[in-house]
Amino acid sequence: GENVEQHPSTLSVQEGDSAVIKCTYSDSASNYFPWYKQELGKRPQLIIDIRSNVGEKKDQRIAVTLNKTAKHFSLHITETQPEDSAVYFCAASMESGYALNFGKGTSLLVTP
Amino acid sequence: EAGVAQSPRYKIIEKRQSVAFWCNPISGHATLYWYQQILGQGPKLLIQFQNNGVVDDSQLPKDRFSAERLKGVDSTLKIQPAKLEDSAVYLCASSSSSYNEQFFGPGTRLTVL
């Protein structure tokens, strides 16, 4: 089955700096790669996703890049703010309707 | 639109007891998932339903866990008997058949003593 590895497990940055979280996956059939943000005690919420026919996607301060050949994808957060502090999970799955295989998460701390 | 609803939010039981969780997905969402999230880890799929049929239950410990989705809407997940290692947050998620975004419920935090 699919195996998703995520690094780093913890990340601390100063407010205004950029944060990068990287994931690798094992199943070349995976085509959908979402990123979820989970605040303490809250539900995971989708922040951005990318499909295999796209190499990069941006949404304001958040961007995701995908390298299908190397089987890795990354989340980039620019101009970080304290409210970005949370656990971020990457995931991979086949197309629509398939379950997600999650990484172990990255705990991001943005200090003022 | 209303989100995915789950109850109870918290449950504390002794080992070997049984427990049941309930999930009401977003209206019209055909696909429903149950995930187990152990502290410090990402969610792990337990079972996936498409309408009221099971699509994937390969990671469900069937000797103690069971799930059903009656009439293709609400779902219940049961553990009987519970073990200490079942302590986790149980997340329900749903998605429409045409787009893969999964919407998660608030989860049920289970503590097994």
Short mmCIF file of C-alpha atoms in Angstrom, two decimals:
data_model
loop_
_atom_site.label_atom_id
_atom_site.label_comp_id
_atom_site.label_asym_id
_atom_site.label_seq_id
_atom_site.Cartn_x
_atom_site.Cartn_y
_atom_site.Cartn_z
CA GLY A 1 0.00 0.00 0.00
CA GLU A 2 0.88 3.67 -0.10
CA ASN A 3 3.49 4.93 2.36
CA VAL A 4 3.78 8.67 2.98
CA GLU A 5 6.83 10.04 4.78
CA GLN A 6 6.80 13.61 6.13
CA HIS A 7 9.64 15.83 7.34
CA PRO A 8 10.41 17.54 9.59
CA SER A 9 8.32 16.38 12.52
CA THR A 10 8.70 19.76 14.23
CA LEU A 11 9.51 23.17 12.78
CA SER A 12 9.98 26.46 14.57
CA VAL A 13 10.23 29.72 12.64
CA GLN A 14 10.15 33.42 13.41
CA GLU A 15 7.11 35.39 12.35
CA GLY A 16 7.57 36.59 8.78
CA ASP A 17 9.93 33.79 7.80
CA SER A 18 9.04 31.01 5.38
CA ALA A 19 8.29 27.41 6.33
CA VAL A 20 8.75 24.37 4.13
CA ILE A 21 7.41 20.89 4.83
CA LYS A 22 8.33 17.96 2.60
CA CYS A 23 6.63 14.64 1.87
CA THR A 24 7.50 11.60 -0.18
CA TYR A 25 5.15 8.86 -1.32
CA SER A 26 5.70 5.34 -2.60
CA ASP A 27 2.79 4.49 -4.90
CA SER A 28 3.22 5.87 -8.40
CA ALA A 29 -0.55 5.46 -8.91
CA SER A 30 -1.24 8.27 -6.42
CA ASN A 31 -2.63 11.33 -8.16
CA TYR A 32 -4.10 13.53 -5.47
CA PHE A 33 -2.07 15.27 -2.76
CA PRO A 34 -3.88 17.38 -0.15
CA TRP A 35 -2.48 19.23 2.83
CA TYR A 36 -4.46 19.51 6.05
CA LYS A 37 -4.01 21.87 8.98
CA GLN A 38 -5.04 20.66 12.42
CA GLU A 39 -5.12 23.03 15.35
CA LEU A 40 -4.99 21.59 18.85
CA GLY A 41 -8.20 19.73 19.62
CA LYS A 42 -9.76 20.64 16.29
CA ARG A 43 -10.62 18.71 13.14
CA PRO A 44 -8.21 18.53 10.18
CA GLN A 45 -9.05 21.17 7.58
CA LEU A 46 -7.95 21.19 3.98
CA ILE A 47 -5.72 24.16 3.16
CA ILE A 48 -4.53 23.29 -0.33
CA ASP A 49 -4.36 20.34 -2.67
CA ILE A 50 -2.71 19.44 -5.94
CA ARG A 51 -3.32 16.87 -8.61
CA SER A 52 -0.69 15.07 -10.64
CA ASN A 53 -1.33 17.03 -13.82
CA VAL A 54 -0.13 20.20 -12.09
CA GLY A 55 3.41 20.96 -10.87
CA GLU A 56 2.65 23.90 -8.58
CA LYS A 57 -0.36 25.57 -7.03
CA LYS A 58 -0.57 28.78 -5.00
CA ASP A 59 -3.19 30.27 -2.73
CA GLN A 60 -2.10 33.57 -1.18
CA ARG A 61 0.72 32.72 1.25
CA ILE A 62 0.52 28.99 0.69
CA ALA A 63 1.96 27.01 -2.20
CA VAL A 64 2.42 23.35 -2.97
CA THR A 65 4.86 21.82 -5.44
CA LEU A 66 4.78 18.31 -6.83
CA ASN A 67 7.53 16.26 -8.48
CA LYS A 68 5.90 13.08 -9.76
CA THR A 69 9.12 11.64 -11.10
CA ALA A 70 10.81 11.87 -7.70
CA LYS A 71 7.54 11.15 -5.85
CA HIS A 72 7.75 14.09 -3.54
CA PHE A 73 5.68 17.16 -2.81
CA SER A 74 6.17 20.13 -0.55
CA LEU A 75 4.17 22.78 1.28
CA HIS A 76 5.53 26.30 1.35
CA ILE A 77 4.16 28.96 3.70
CA THR A 78 5.51 32.47 3.22
CA GLU A 79 5.31 35.42 5.62
CA THR A 80 4.34 33.13 8.47
CA GLN A 81 2.06 34.42 11.22
CA PRO A 82 1.47 33.10 14.76
CA GLU A 83 -1.94 31.80 13.68
CA ASP A 84 -0.16 29.47 11.25
CA SER A 85 1.00 27.49 14.31
CA ALA A 86 -0.61 24.05 14.04
CA VAL A 87 0.10 20.50 12.94
CA TYR A 88 0.22 20.07 9.17
CA PHE A 89 -0.43 16.74 7.49
CA CYS A 90 0.33 15.77 3.94
CA ALA A 91 -1.60 12.96 2.31
CA ALA A 92 -1.74 11.02 -0.92
CA SER A 93 -4.42 9.02 -2.67
CA MET A 94 -5.55 7.83 -6.03
CA GLU A 95 -8.29 9.75 -7.76
CA SER A 96 -11.62 10.87 -6.47
CA GLY A 97 -13.31 8.67 -3.92
CA TYR A 98 -10.24 6.94 -2.55
CA ALA A 99 -9.12 7.10 1.07
CA LEU A 100 -6.20 9.30 2.08
CA ASN A 101 -2.85 7.99 3.29
CA PHE A 102 -1.48 10.54 5.73
CA GLY A 103 2.02 11.43 6.79
CA LYS A 104 2.81 11.62 10.50
CA GLY A 105 2.47 15.38 10.65
CA THR A 106 4.66 18.42 11.20
CA SER A 107 4.16 20.58 14.26
CA LEU A 108 4.80 24.16 13.13
CA LEU A 109 5.44 26.86 15.72
CA VAL A 110 5.59 30.48 14.60
CA THR A 111 7.05 32.74 17.26
CA PRO A 112 6.36 36.49 17.29
CA GLU B 1 -23.68 23.93 4.53
CA ALA B 2 -23.68 21.96 7.77
CA GLY B 3 -20.51 20.03 8.48
CA VAL B 4 -19.89 16.43 9.47
CA ALA B 5 -21.38 15.72 12.89
CA GLN B 6 -20.03 13.20 15.38
CA SER B 7 -21.02 12.09 18.84
CA PRO B 8 -20.05 11.69 21.53
CA ARG B 9 -17.11 14.10 21.58
CA TYR B 10 -15.41 12.32 24.47
CA LYS B 11 -15.68 8.84 25.92
CA ILE B 12 -13.83 7.15 28.75
CA ILE B 13 -14.24 3.41 29.24
CA GLU B 14 -12.53 0.52 30.94
CA LYS B 15 -10.71 -2.06 28.86
CA ARG B 16 -12.90 -4.93 27.69
CA GLN B 17 -15.96 -2.67 27.64
CA SER B 18 -17.75 -1.81 24.43
CA VAL B 19 -18.29 1.60 22.87
CA ALA B 20 -20.07 3.03 19.84
CA PHE B 21 -19.52 6.22 17.86
CA TRP B 22 -21.96 7.95 15.55
CA CYS B 23 -21.37 10.02 12.44
CA ASN B 24 -23.69 12.08 10.27
CA PRO B 25 -21.98 13.14 7.03
CA ILE B 26 -22.61 16.23 4.95
CA SER B 27 -25.93 15.93 3.17
CA GLY B 28 -25.55 14.32 -0.23
CA HIS B 29 -22.06 12.96 0.35
CA ALA B 30 -21.98 9.38 -0.86
CA THR B 31 -18.59 8.44 0.56
CA LEU B 32 -17.96 8.14 4.28
CA TYR B 33 -14.68 7.32 6.01
CA TRP B 34 -13.70 6.39 9.54
CA TYR B 35 -10.12 7.21 10.53
CA GLN B 36 -8.24 6.45 13.73
CA GLN B 37 -5.79 9.13 14.88
CA ILE B 38 -3.43 8.05 17.61
CA LEU B 39 -1.74 10.89 19.51
CA GLY B 40 1.17 12.30 17.53
CA GLN B 41 0.30 10.50 14.30
CA GLY B 42 -1.66 11.12 11.14
CA PRO B 43 -5.13 9.70 10.67
CA LYS B 44 -5.25 6.07 9.54
CA LEU B 45 -8.17 4.72 7.54
CA LEU B 46 -10.28 2.09 9.28
CA ILE B 47 -13.15 1.73 6.83
CA GLN B 48 -14.61 3.46 3.78
CA PHE B 49 -18.24 3.29 2.65
CA GLN B 50 -19.67 4.23 -0.72
CA ASN B 51 -23.37 4.77 -0.04
CA ASN B 52 -24.10 1.82 2.27
CA GLY B 53 -21.55 -0.58 0.79
CA VAL B 54 -18.04 -1.19 2.14
CA VAL B 55 -15.26 -0.13 -0.26
CA ASP B 56 -12.20 -0.72 1.93
CA ASP B 57 -11.98 -2.28 5.38
CA SER B 58 -8.54 -3.83 5.01
CA GLN B 59 -7.16 -2.00 8.06
CA LEU B 60 -10.16 -2.57 10.32
CA PRO B 61 -9.40 -4.99 13.21
CA LYS B 62 -12.45 -7.07 12.50
CA ASP B 63 -12.12 -9.19 15.62
CA ARG B 64 -13.14 -6.17 17.71
CA PHE B 65 -14.22 -3.36 15.41
CA SER B 66 -17.39 -3.21 13.35
CA ALA B 67 -19.07 -0.47 11.36
CA GLU B 68 -22.25 0.01 9.44
CA ARG B 69 -23.88 2.68 7.37
CA LEU B 70 -27.59 2.23 7.24
CA LYS B 71 -29.54 3.74 4.34
CA GLY B 72 -26.35 5.28 3.00
CA VAL B 73 -26.41 8.21 5.44
CA ASP B 74 -25.45 7.93 9.13
CA SER B 75 -22.79 5.52 10.28
CA THR B 76 -21.80 3.88 13.54
CA LEU B 77 -18.43 2.45 14.53
CA LYS B 78 -18.29 -0.03 17.38
CA ILE B 79 -15.45 -1.46 19.41
CA GLN B 80 -16.06 -4.59 21.44
CA PRO B 81 -14.07 -5.35 23.55
CA ALA B 82 -11.86 -2.28 23.81
CA LYS B 83 -8.13 -2.50 24.44
CA LEU B 84 -5.77 0.09 25.89
CA GLU B 85 -4.22 0.65 22.45
CA ASP B 86 -7.62 1.75 21.08
CA SER B 87 -7.20 5.07 22.89
CA ALA B 88 -7.28 7.58 20.04
CA VAL B 89 -9.41 10.15 18.28
CA TYR B 90 -11.88 8.60 15.86
CA LEU B 91 -12.53 10.89 12.93
CA CYS B 92 -15.37 10.59 10.49
CA ALA B 93 -15.06 12.23 7.09
CA SER B 94 -17.24 12.46 4.02
CA SER B 95 -16.81 13.41 0.40
CA SER B 96 -18.99 13.75 -2.64
CA SER B 97 -18.58 11.27 -5.45
CA SER B 98 -17.33 13.82 -7.92
CA TYR B 99 -14.53 15.52 -5.98
CA ASN B 100 -12.03 14.08 -3.57
CA GLU B 101 -11.96 16.78 -0.88
CA GLN B 102 -12.76 15.09 2.40
CA PHE B 103 -14.48 17.05 5.13
CA PHE B 104 -13.75 15.90 8.65
CA GLY B 105 -15.96 15.86 11.70
CA PRO B 106 -14.74 17.09 15.10
CA GLY B 107 -13.84 13.55 16.17
CA THR B 108 -14.52 11.42 19.22
CA ARG B 109 -11.69 11.21 21.73
CA LEU B 110 -11.67 7.73 23.27
CA THR B 111 -9.72 6.93 26.40
CA VAL B 112 -9.47 3.28 27.44
CA LEU B 113 -8.36 2.76 31.03
#
